[in-house]
Coordinates of C-alpha atoms (C1' of nucleotides) in Angstrom, one line a residue:
Chain K
X9 CA 114.9 88.4 70.0
X10 CA 115.1 84.8 68.9
X11 CA 112.3 81.9 69.5
X12 CA 113.2 78.2 68.7
X13 CA 110.0 75.5 68.3
X14 CA 110.3 72.3 69.0
X15 CA 107.8 69.5 67.5
X16 CA 106.4 65.9 69.1
X17 CA 109.4 64.0 67.6
X18 CA 111.9 66.4 69.7
X19 CA 113.5 67.8 66.7
X20 CA 113.8 71.5 66.3
X21 CA 111.4 72.7 64.1
X22 CA 112.4 76.0 63.4
X23 CA 114.4 79.2 65.0
X24 CA 112.6 82.6 64.4
X25 CA 113.4 86.1 64.9
X26 CA 110.5 87.7 66.8
X27 CA 109.9 91.9 66.6
X28 CA 106.7 92.0 68.2
X29 CA 106.6 89.6 71.3
X30 CA 103.0 89.7 71.5
X31 CA 101.8 89.7 68.1
X32 CA 104.1 86.4 68.0
X33 CA 102.6 84.8 71.0
X34 CA 98.9 85.5 70.1
X35 CA 99.3 84.1 66.6
X36 CA 100.9 80.9 68.2
X37 CA 98.9 80.3 71.5
X38 CA 96.1 78.5 69.4
X39 CA 97.8 76.0 69.0
X40 CA 98.6 75.4 72.9
X41 CA 102.3 75.5 73.2
X42 CA 103.9 75.4 76.2
X43 CA 106.0 78.4 76.2
X44 CA 109.5 77.9 77.8
X45 CA 111.2 80.4 79.0
X46 CA 114.1 81.9 81.7
X47 CA 111.7 83.8 84.0
X48 CA 108.3 83.8 83.8
X49 CA 107.4 87.3 85.3
X50 CA 109.7 89.1 83.2
X51 CA 108.4 87.5 79.7
X52 CA 104.5 87.4 80.8
X53 CA 104.3 90.5 82.8
X54 CA 104.5 92.7 79.5
X55 CA 102.5 90.2 77.5
X56 CA 99.5 90.7 80.3
X57 CA 100.2 94.4 80.1
X58 CA 99.6 93.7 76.0
X59 CA 96.5 92.0 76.9
X60 CA 97.7 88.8 76.1
X61 CA 97.2 85.7 78.0
X62 CA 99.0 82.3 77.9
X63 CA 97.9 78.4 78.9
X64 CA 101.2 76.9 79.6
X65 CA 104.7 77.4 80.4
X66 CA 108.2 76.0 81.8
X67 CA 109.8 78.4 83.8
X68 CA 113.6 77.4 83.6
X69 CA 115.2 79.2 86.6
X70 CA 111.8 77.7 88.9
X71 CA 112.6 74.1 87.3
X72 CA 116.2 74.3 87.7
X73 CA 116.3 75.1 91.2
X74 CA 114.0 71.9 91.8
X75 CA 116.0 69.4 89.4
X76 CA 119.4 70.7 91.1
X77 CA 118.6 69.5 94.7
X78 CA 115.9 66.6 94.0
X79 CA 117.2 63.4 95.0
X80 CA 115.0 62.1 92.0
X81 CA 117.8 63.6 90.1
X82 CA 120.6 63.5 91.8
X83 CA 122.8 61.7 89.2
X84 CA 121.5 63.9 86.3
X85 CA 124.1 65.9 84.6
X86 CA 121.9 69.1 85.9
X87 CA 122.8 68.3 89.5
X88 CA 126.4 67.3 89.0
X89 CA 126.8 70.6 86.9
X90 CA 128.4 73.6 88.9
X91 CA 126.5 76.3 90.0
X92 CA 126.0 79.1 87.6
X93 CA 123.8 81.7 86.2
X94 CA 120.3 79.3 86.4
X95 CA 121.2 78.9 90.1
X96 CA 120.6 82.9 90.6
X97 CA 117.7 83.7 92.7
X98 CA 114.5 85.5 91.3
X99 CA 114.9 88.9 90.2
X100 CA 112.7 91.3 91.6
X101 CA 109.5 92.2 89.9
X102 CA 109.9 96.0 90.3
X103 CA 107.3 97.8 88.4
X104 CA 106.0 96.3 85.0
X105 CA 108.9 96.3 82.7
X106 CA 109.3 97.0 79.1
X107 CA 109.6 94.0 77.1
X108 CA 113.0 92.3 77.2
X109 CA 115.5 93.1 74.6
X110 CA 117.9 90.1 75.1
X111 CA 117.6 86.2 75.7
X112 CA 115.5 83.9 73.8
X113 CA 112.0 82.5 74.0
X114 CA 110.8 78.8 73.3
X115 CA 108.0 76.6 72.5
X116 CA 107.8 73.0 73.4
X117 CA 106.0 70.1 73.4
X118 CA 107.3 66.8 73.6
X119 CA 110.6 66.4 72.6
X120 CA 113.9 64.5 73.6
X121 CA 117.2 66.3 74.0
X122 CA 120.6 66.7 72.5
X123 CA 123.5 67.7 74.7
X124 CA 123.8 71.2 76.3
X125 CA 126.4 73.5 75.1
X126 CA 126.3 76.9 76.7
X127 CA 125.6 77.3 80.4
X128 CA 123.4 80.7 79.6
X129 CA 121.6 79.3 76.7
X130 CA 117.9 78.4 77.5
X131 CA 118.0 75.8 74.7
X132 CA 120.8 74.2 76.5
X133 CA 119.4 74.3 79.9
X134 CA 116.0 73.0 78.6
X135 CA 117.6 70.2 77.1
X136 CA 119.7 69.5 80.1
X137 CA 116.3 69.6 82.4
X138 CA 114.6 67.4 80.0
X139 CA 117.4 64.7 79.9
X140 CA 117.3 65.1 83.7
X141 CA 113.5 64.1 84.4
X142 CA 113.8 61.7 81.3
X143 CA 116.4 60.0 82.9
X144 CA 115.2 60.1 87.0
X145 CA 112.9 57.0 88.6
X146 CA 109.7 58.9 88.6
X147 CA 109.4 61.3 85.6
X148 CA 105.8 61.5 85.7
X149 CA 105.8 62.8 89.4
X150 CA 108.6 65.2 88.9
X151 CA 106.9 66.2 85.6
X152 CA 103.8 67.0 87.4
X153 CA 105.8 69.3 89.8
X154 CA 107.8 71.1 87.2
X155 CA 104.4 71.9 85.6
X156 CA 102.6 72.7 88.7
X157 CA 105.4 75.3 89.9
X158 CA 105.5 76.5 86.4
X159 CA 101.9 77.0 86.4
X160 CA 101.8 78.8 89.7
X161 CA 104.4 81.2 88.2
X162 CA 101.7 82.2 85.4
X163 CA 99.5 82.5 88.3
X164 CA 101.8 84.7 90.2
X165 CA 102.2 87.0 87.1
X166 CA 98.5 87.3 86.5
X167 CA 97.7 88.0 90.0
X168 CA 99.9 90.8 90.3
X169 CA 98.6 92.5 87.1
X170 CA 94.8 91.8 88.2
X171 CA 95.6 93.1 92.0
X172 CA 93.7 92.6 94.9
X173 CA 90.8 94.9 95.1
X174 CA 91.4 97.3 97.6
X175 CA 89.3 99.9 99.1
X176 CA 91.3 102.8 100.6
X177 CA 88.6 104.4 101.9
X178 CA 87.7 101.2 104.1
X179 CA 91.1 100.7 104.9
X180 CA 91.3 104.7 106.4
X181 CA 88.2 104.1 108.3
X182 CA 89.6 100.7 110.0
X183 CA 92.8 102.8 110.9
X184 CA 91.0 105.9 112.2
X185 CA 88.5 103.8 114.1
X186 CA 91.1 101.9 115.9
X187 CA 94.3 104.6 115.9
X188 CA 92.5 108.0 115.3
X189 CA 92.6 110.3 112.5
X190 CA 95.6 110.1 110.4
X191 CA 98.1 112.6 111.8
X192 CA 99.1 115.8 109.8
X193 CA 102.7 114.7 110.0
X194 CA 104.1 111.6 109.2
X195 CA 105.6 109.9 111.8
X196 CA 103.5 111.6 114.6
X197 CA 101.7 109.3 116.7
X198 CA 98.0 109.0 115.9
X199 CA 95.9 110.4 119.0
X200 CA 94.4 106.8 120.1
X201 CA 97.8 105.4 120.1
X202 CA 99.4 108.7 122.3
X203 CA 96.5 108.3 124.5
X204 CA 97.3 104.6 125.3
X205 CA 100.9 105.3 125.7
X206 CA 100.2 108.2 128.0
X207 CA 98.6 106.0 130.5
X208 CA 101.4 103.2 130.2
X209 CA 104.1 105.9 130.6
X210 CA 102.0 107.0 133.6
X211 CA 101.2 103.8 135.5
X212 CA 104.9 103.2 134.9
X213 CA 106.0 106.3 136.3
X214 CA 108.4 106.4 133.3
X215 CA 107.5 109.5 131.3
X216 CA 110.0 109.3 129.0
X217 CA 109.6 105.7 128.1
X218 CA 110.3 104.6 124.3
X219 CA 107.7 101.7 124.1
X220 CA 109.2 100.4 120.8
X221 CA 112.4 99.9 122.6
X222 CA 112.3 96.5 124.1
X223 CA 115.9 97.9 126.3
X224 CA 114.2 100.6 127.5
X225 CA 110.7 99.0 128.2
X226 CA 112.2 96.2 130.1
X227 CA 114.2 98.6 132.1
X228 CA 110.9 100.7 133.1
X229 CA 109.1 97.3 133.8
X230 CA 112.0 96.3 136.0
X231 CA 111.6 99.5 138.3
X232 CA 108.0 99.1 138.4
X233 CA 109.1 95.7 139.8
X234 CA 107.7 93.5 137.1
X235 CA 110.3 91.0 136.9
X236 CA 110.3 89.7 133.0
X237 CA 113.1 88.6 130.6
X238 CA 111.7 89.7 127.3
X239 CA 108.5 92.2 126.3
X240 CA 106.8 89.6 124.0
X241 CA 103.0 90.4 124.8
X242 CA 102.3 86.3 125.8
X243 CA 105.1 87.0 128.4
X244 CA 103.7 90.4 129.6
X245 CA 100.2 89.2 129.7
X246 CA 101.2 86.8 132.9
X247 CA 101.9 89.9 134.5
X248 CA 99.4 91.4 137.2
X249 CA 100.0 95.4 137.0
X250 CA 97.7 98.3 135.8
X251 CA 100.3 99.5 133.2
X252 CA 100.0 96.0 131.6
X253 CA 96.4 96.2 129.5
X254 CA 97.1 99.5 128.0
X255 CA 100.8 98.2 127.2
X256 CA 99.3 95.2 125.2
X257 CA 96.8 97.2 123.7
X258 CA 99.5 99.8 122.5
X259 CA 101.8 96.9 121.0
X260 CA 98.8 96.1 118.9
X261 CA 97.9 99.3 117.8
X262 CA 101.3 100.1 116.8
X263 CA 101.9 96.7 115.2
X264 CA 98.8 97.8 113.0
X265 CA 100.4 101.0 112.1
X266 CA 103.8 100.5 111.3
X267 CA 103.0 97.6 109.6
X268 CA 99.6 98.3 107.6
X269 CA 99.1 102.0 108.2
X270 CA 98.7 104.7 106.1
X271 CA 102.0 104.4 105.0
X272 CA 101.7 100.8 103.5
X273 CA 98.6 102.4 102.1
X274 CA 100.5 105.3 100.1
X275 CA 103.1 102.7 99.0
X276 CA 101.3 99.5 98.2
X277 CA 97.8 100.6 96.9
X278 CA 96.8 102.5 93.8
X279 CA 94.1 102.5 91.5
X280 CA 92.1 100.5 94.0
X281 CA 94.4 97.6 93.9
X282 CA 97.3 96.0 95.9
X283 CA 99.8 94.2 93.7
X284 CA 102.2 92.4 95.9
X285 CA 105.4 90.8 94.4
X286 CA 104.6 87.0 94.5
X287 CA 107.9 84.7 95.0
X288 CA 106.9 81.4 93.8
X289 CA 109.2 78.6 95.2
X290 CA 110.5 81.5 97.8
X291 CA 110.8 79.2 100.4
X292 CA 112.7 75.9 100.6
X293 CA 109.5 73.7 101.3
X294 CA 108.4 75.1 98.0
X295 CA 105.8 77.7 99.6
X296 CA 105.5 81.2 98.1
X297 CA 106.9 84.2 99.3
X298 CA 106.4 87.7 98.8
X299 CA 108.9 90.6 98.4
X300 CA 107.8 93.8 99.8
X301 CA 104.0 94.7 100.6
X302 CA 104.2 91.7 103.6
X303 CA 101.0 90.1 101.3
X304 CA 101.2 87.0 103.1
X305 CA 100.9 88.7 106.7
X306 CA 98.0 90.4 105.9
X307 CA 96.5 90.8 109.2
X308 CA 92.8 89.8 109.7
X309 CA 91.8 93.4 111.2
X310 CA 92.6 95.1 107.9
X311 CA 90.9 92.3 105.5
X312 CA 87.5 94.3 105.5
X313 CA 89.4 96.9 103.3
X314 CA 89.5 94.1 100.4
X315 CA 86.1 95.0 98.7
X316 CA 84.7 93.3 95.6
X317 CA 84.1 95.8 92.7
X318 CA 80.5 97.1 92.1
X319 CA 78.6 93.9 90.9
X320 CA 81.4 91.5 91.9
X321 CA 81.9 89.0 94.7
X322 CA 85.1 87.7 96.4
X323 CA 85.0 83.9 96.7
X324 CA 87.0 82.9 99.7
X325 CA 88.0 79.4 99.9
X326 CA 90.6 77.6 102.1
X327 CA 91.7 73.9 102.4
X328 CA 90.2 72.5 105.7
X329 CA 93.2 70.9 107.9
X330 CA 95.5 70.6 104.8
X331 CA 98.5 69.6 106.4
X332 CA 97.5 66.7 108.6
X333 CA 95.3 65.2 105.3
X334 CA 98.5 65.8 103.4
X335 CA 100.5 63.5 105.9
X336 CA 97.6 60.9 106.2
X337 CA 97.6 60.8 102.2
X338 CA 101.5 60.6 101.8
X339 CA 101.8 58.0 104.1
X340 CA 98.7 55.6 103.3
X341 CA 97.6 55.6 106.9
X342 CA 94.3 54.3 106.3
X343 CA 93.3 54.9 109.7
X344 CA 94.0 58.7 109.6
X345 CA 92.2 59.0 106.1
X346 CA 89.1 57.4 107.4
X347 CA 89.6 60.0 110.1
X348 CA 89.4 62.6 107.8
X349 CA 86.5 61.2 105.8
X350 CA 83.4 62.6 107.5
X351 CA 84.6 66.1 107.6
X352 CA 86.5 67.5 110.5
X353 CA 89.6 65.3 110.6
X354 CA 90.2 66.2 114.6
X355 CA 86.9 64.9 115.2
X356 CA 87.5 62.0 113.4
X357 CA 90.3 61.2 115.4
X358 CA 88.5 61.5 118.7
X359 CA 85.5 59.3 117.3
X360 CA 88.2 56.4 116.6
X361 CA 89.3 56.4 120.4
X362 CA 92.8 57.6 119.8
X363 CA 92.4 60.7 121.7
X364 CA 90.3 62.3 124.3
X365 CA 89.2 65.6 123.1
X366 CA 89.3 67.5 119.3
X367 CA 91.6 70.3 121.2
X368 CA 93.9 67.2 122.2
X369 CA 93.7 65.8 118.6
X370 CA 94.7 69.3 117.1
X371 CA 97.5 69.9 119.6
X372 CA 98.9 66.3 118.8
X373 CA 98.8 66.5 115.4
X374 CA 100.8 69.9 115.3
X375 CA 102.9 68.7 117.6
X376 CA 103.7 65.5 115.3
X377 CA 104.1 67.8 112.5
X378 CA 106.3 70.5 114.2
X379 CA 108.3 68.3 116.3
X380 CA 107.1 68.7 119.7
X381 CA 109.1 67.5 122.3
X382 CA 107.4 68.9 125.4
X383 CA 104.3 70.6 126.7
X384 CA 100.3 69.0 125.9
X385 CA 101.9 68.3 121.9
X386 CA 104.6 65.7 123.1
X387 CA 102.9 64.1 126.0
X388 CA 100.1 63.0 123.6
X389 CA 102.4 62.1 120.7
X390 CA 102.5 58.1 122.0
X391 CA 98.9 57.8 121.9
X392 CA 99.1 59.4 118.6
X393 CA 101.8 57.1 117.4
X394 CA 99.8 54.1 118.6
X395 CA 97.0 55.0 116.7
X396 CA 98.4 56.2 113.6
X397 CA 101.9 54.5 113.2
X398 CA 101.9 55.0 109.5
X399 CA 101.5 58.3 109.3
X400 CA 103.4 59.5 112.7
X401 CA 106.1 57.2 111.3
X402 CA 106.6 58.9 108.1
X403 CA 107.4 62.3 110.1
X404 CA 109.3 60.7 112.7
X405 CA 111.5 59.1 110.1
X406 CA 111.9 62.4 108.2
X407 CA 113.1 64.0 111.5
X408 CA 115.6 61.0 111.7
X409 CA 116.9 61.4 108.3
X410 CA 117.4 65.1 109.0
X411 CA 119.2 64.4 112.3
X412 CA 121.5 62.3 110.2
X413 CA 122.2 65.0 107.7
X414 CA 120.3 63.5 104.8
X415 CA 117.6 64.8 102.8
X416 CA 114.2 64.3 102.6
X417 CA 111.7 64.6 99.6
X418 CA 108.1 65.7 99.0
X419 CA 105.6 63.7 97.2
X420 CA 106.4 65.0 93.8
X421 CA 109.9 65.2 94.4
X422 CA 111.2 68.6 95.6
X423 CA 114.0 67.8 98.0
X424 CA 115.0 69.2 101.0
X425 CA 118.3 71.6 101.2
X426 CA 121.7 69.7 102.4
X427 CA 121.4 69.3 105.8
X428 CA 124.0 69.9 108.5
X429 CA 127.3 68.1 108.9
X430 CA 126.6 65.1 111.0
X431 CA 130.3 64.1 111.2
X432 CA 131.0 66.8 113.6
X433 CA 128.7 65.6 116.0
X434 CA 131.0 62.4 116.5
X435 CA 134.3 64.5 116.0
X436 CA 133.7 67.1 118.6
X437 CA 135.9 67.0 121.5
X438 CA 134.3 69.1 124.2
X439 CA 130.9 68.4 125.6
X440 CA 129.5 71.6 125.0
X441 CA 130.3 71.7 121.6
X442 CA 128.8 68.2 121.5
X443 CA 125.5 69.4 123.1
X444 CA 125.5 72.2 120.4
X445 CA 125.9 70.0 117.6
X446 CA 123.2 67.7 118.9
X447 CA 121.0 70.8 119.1
X448 CA 121.7 71.7 115.4
X449 CA 121.1 68.6 114.6
X450 CA 117.6 68.1 116.5
X451 CA 116.7 71.5 114.8
X452 CA 117.4 70.3 111.5
X453 CA 115.2 67.1 112.0
X454 CA 112.4 69.2 113.0
X455 CA 112.7 71.1 109.8
X456 CA 112.7 67.9 107.2
X457 CA 109.9 66.3 109.5
X458 CA 107.9 69.6 108.8
X459 CA 109.5 69.9 105.1
X460 CA 107.8 66.5 103.9
X461 CA 104.4 67.9 104.9
X462 CA 104.5 71.7 104.2
X463 CA 106.2 71.0 101.0
X464 CA 103.6 68.4 99.9
X465 CA 101.0 70.6 101.0
X466 CA 102.5 73.4 98.9
X467 CA 102.4 71.2 95.9
X468 CA 99.0 70.3 96.6
X469 CA 97.9 74.1 96.8
X470 CA 99.8 74.7 93.4
X471 CA 97.6 71.9 91.9
X472 CA 94.5 73.1 93.2
X473 CA 95.0 76.6 92.0
X474 CA 96.3 75.4 88.4
X475 CA 93.4 73.6 88.2
X476 CA 91.0 76.4 89.4
X477 CA 93.1 78.6 86.8
X478 CA 92.2 76.2 83.8
X479 CA 88.8 75.8 84.7
X480 CA 88.1 79.6 85.1
X481 CA 89.7 80.3 82.0
X482 CA 87.2 78.0 80.2
X483 CA 84.3 80.3 81.6
X484 CA 86.2 83.4 80.4
X485 CA 88.1 82.1 77.1
X486 CA 87.3 85.2 74.8
X487 CA 87.6 87.9 77.2
X488 CA 90.6 89.8 79.1
X489 CA 91.8 88.2 82.1
X490 CA 90.0 90.9 84.4
X491 CA 86.8 90.6 82.5
X492 CA 86.1 87.3 84.0
X493 CA 86.5 85.5 87.4
X494 CA 90.1 85.5 88.1
X495 CA 92.2 84.8 91.1
X496 CA 93.4 87.7 93.2
X497 CA 94.9 86.0 96.2
X498 CA 96.8 83.0 97.4
X499 CA 97.8 82.4 101.1
X500 CA 99.5 78.9 101.7
X501 CA 95.9 76.6 101.6
X502 CA 93.7 79.5 100.7
X503 CA 92.6 81.3 97.6
X504 CA 90.5 84.8 97.0
X505 CA 88.7 84.7 93.2
X506 CA 87.4 88.0 92.1
X507 CA 84.1 87.1 90.3
X508 CA 81.1 88.8 88.5
X509 CA 78.6 88.3 91.2
X510 CA 76.0 86.0 88.8
X511 CA 79.2 83.6 88.2
X512 CA 80.3 83.7 91.9
X513 CA 78.5 80.2 92.9
X514 CA 79.7 78.5 89.5
X515 CA 83.1 79.9 90.8
X516 CA 82.6 78.1 94.0
X517 CA 81.7 74.9 92.2
X518 CA 84.9 75.2 90.4
X519 CA 87.1 75.3 93.5
X520 CA 85.6 72.5 95.2
X521 CA 86.1 70.4 91.7
X522 CA 89.7 71.6 91.7
X523 CA 90.6 70.3 95.2
X524 CA 89.5 66.9 93.9
X525 CA 91.4 67.4 90.9
X526 CA 94.7 68.2 93.1
X527 CA 93.9 65.5 95.5
X528 CA 94.1 63.0 92.1
X529 CA 97.2 64.8 90.8
X530 CA 99.4 64.1 93.9
X531 CA 97.6 60.9 95.5
X532 CA 95.9 59.0 92.3
X533 CA 92.6 57.0 93.4
X534 CA 93.4 57.1 97.1
X535 CA 90.3 58.1 98.9
X536 CA 91.8 61.0 100.7
X537 CA 89.5 64.1 101.2
X538 CA 90.8 67.6 100.8
X539 CA 87.3 69.5 101.6
X540 CA 87.5 73.2 101.0
X541 CA 85.4 76.0 103.2
X542 CA 84.0 78.4 100.7
X543 CA 82.3 81.9 101.0
X544 CA 81.0 84.2 98.8
X545 CA 81.4 87.8 100.3
X546 CA 81.5 91.1 99.4
X547 CA 84.8 91.7 101.5
X548 CA 87.6 89.6 102.6
X549 CA 86.6 90.4 106.3
X550 CA 83.3 88.7 106.0
X551 CA 84.9 85.2 105.4
X552 CA 85.4 83.2 108.3
Chain L
dT12 C1' 126.2 107.4 108.3
dC13 C1' 125.3 102.7 106.6
dT14 C1' 124.3 98.0 107.5
dG15 C1' 123.2 93.7 109.8
dA16 C1' 121.6 91.3 113.9
dA17 C1' 118.0 91.0 117.1
dG18 C1' 113.6 91.6 119.3
dG19 C1' 109.2 91.3 118.2
dC20 C1' 104.8 90.1 115.9
dG21 C1' 101.5 89.5 111.5
dC22 C1' 100.4 85.3 108.4
dC23 C1' 99.9 79.7 107.3
Chain V
dA3 C1' 100.0 78.6 128.9
dA4 C1' 103.4 77.2 125.7
dA5 C1' 106.1 74.8 122.1
dG6 C1' 107.6 72.9 117.2
dG7 C1' 108.0 74.0 111.2
dG8 C1' 107.9 77.9 107.5
dC9 C1' 108.0 83.0 105.8
dG10 C1' 108.6 89.2 106.1
dC11 C1' 108.5 93.5 107.9
dC12 C1' 109.4 97.1 111.4
dT13 C1' 111.9 99.1 115.1
dT14 C1' 116.2 99.5 117.9
dC15 C1' 121.0 99.1 118.3
dA16 C1' 125.6 98.0 118.2
dG17 C1' 129.4 97.7 115.1
dA18 C1' 132.2 99.1 111.2

DNA sequence: TCTGAAGGCGCC
DNA sequence: AAAGGGCGCCTTCAGA
């Protein structure tokens, strides 16, 4: 493979043939280059396997996706170019692969860019991206986003490499306690699940009932005189009938078995580690997704199986009330920022006299960010709007923009996907069609309303993690990644660090300091607080 | 027999 | 008690 070096002046310093990737990277890493590559996991996974860490990178595919749709770069050559190879979705990680045999690898400092040539050529793509950023109205903001997105990709690869410490024994104990022992035959119902089902069948007088089939269950409920339009748990819970409690219990247990039962354990845990396939930028808002293993839906009732190694601790941290705080800061709503300054934002809203109870404050804020129109959330909106016109005005504007088919943009510059075609609304003749078009428009408005908040919160989280990573590296700059404290889990506004016990308190400090860093990266000197709640525990189930 | 949609539910 | 945003995964079920 080939590597091209750029210098500060923007000139190409040299092009080299690379035979041993790991040795090549190790030799240059002391100069703190930024490694530019087409896909982080593809290049970094083999490096990690070879015991090599890198500080900084630039992930061309992830950054291309941001620049392709950002409203800040809509005039760029990149945004106007036809969709191509760089617009393809992330390749699935799969097993840790052998070193790639083609494409190119680059290091970069600060460069200016000549014109691109071949579409699939990473050098051309890199230069196209650099010119898009340089020519946009907010290059430093967008630059921070691209750096944050890229460091996220490094972290995703490192977390997959390190794995989440997982005790198969504890997991089995949790399953056995609620479901009964693992059945000898795969696919058979465990004893306790079967026992609960027997009671349901008996009380519904429906011995053949398949409780996993909504249609069949609906039929059986109807025959028992229970009129209900769906089999959702919350709807069933409103019914008074002796079959309902065991049925709800069955649903809970059955969910545990099918999603995180023994089959999941067999598939996803090996050598005491759970290694999810993280997909940075997997959601349109910039949130991560995962592919396989359902890592972002890890149920609370099995988190006790996440157990620190002997002599190690889990440092679990989550950002408190992140999204409303993000909204307050992006809108520069001084009143709402002030409400969050003493600790509990919702309590602060009550203290300001805007609403009566903490519960009201919470429901109203969620309603504002999600677009509640009815229910308590909808009813409380006028009071909330009076108290915090800037913050609420910001999400309202985002909603209206979405309804008009316009794009909205996060703090650092990630834009929403192209919206619905607002033109069809006026052109439709049938009133039913017009109503559908209006509903679609409003649904899109709820999406764009939430997009600016969720997307900016995702940016904050990336900056937070990036800073945690850098600070942890300072605690362990000589050893291998897993010899010192390292990130092992990320869940939108929550992180878990696996740390030697004697460093756990220091790690907690790192995580708090990093939250301050993240606030500054997004909002400068604005006095917005982003407090984190931290627990030092032996297993994840003990946190919160 | 395979595939995709729908119903449902776990997480934030 | 229920409603608003983002996801992934499991099961059933209808259609090719």
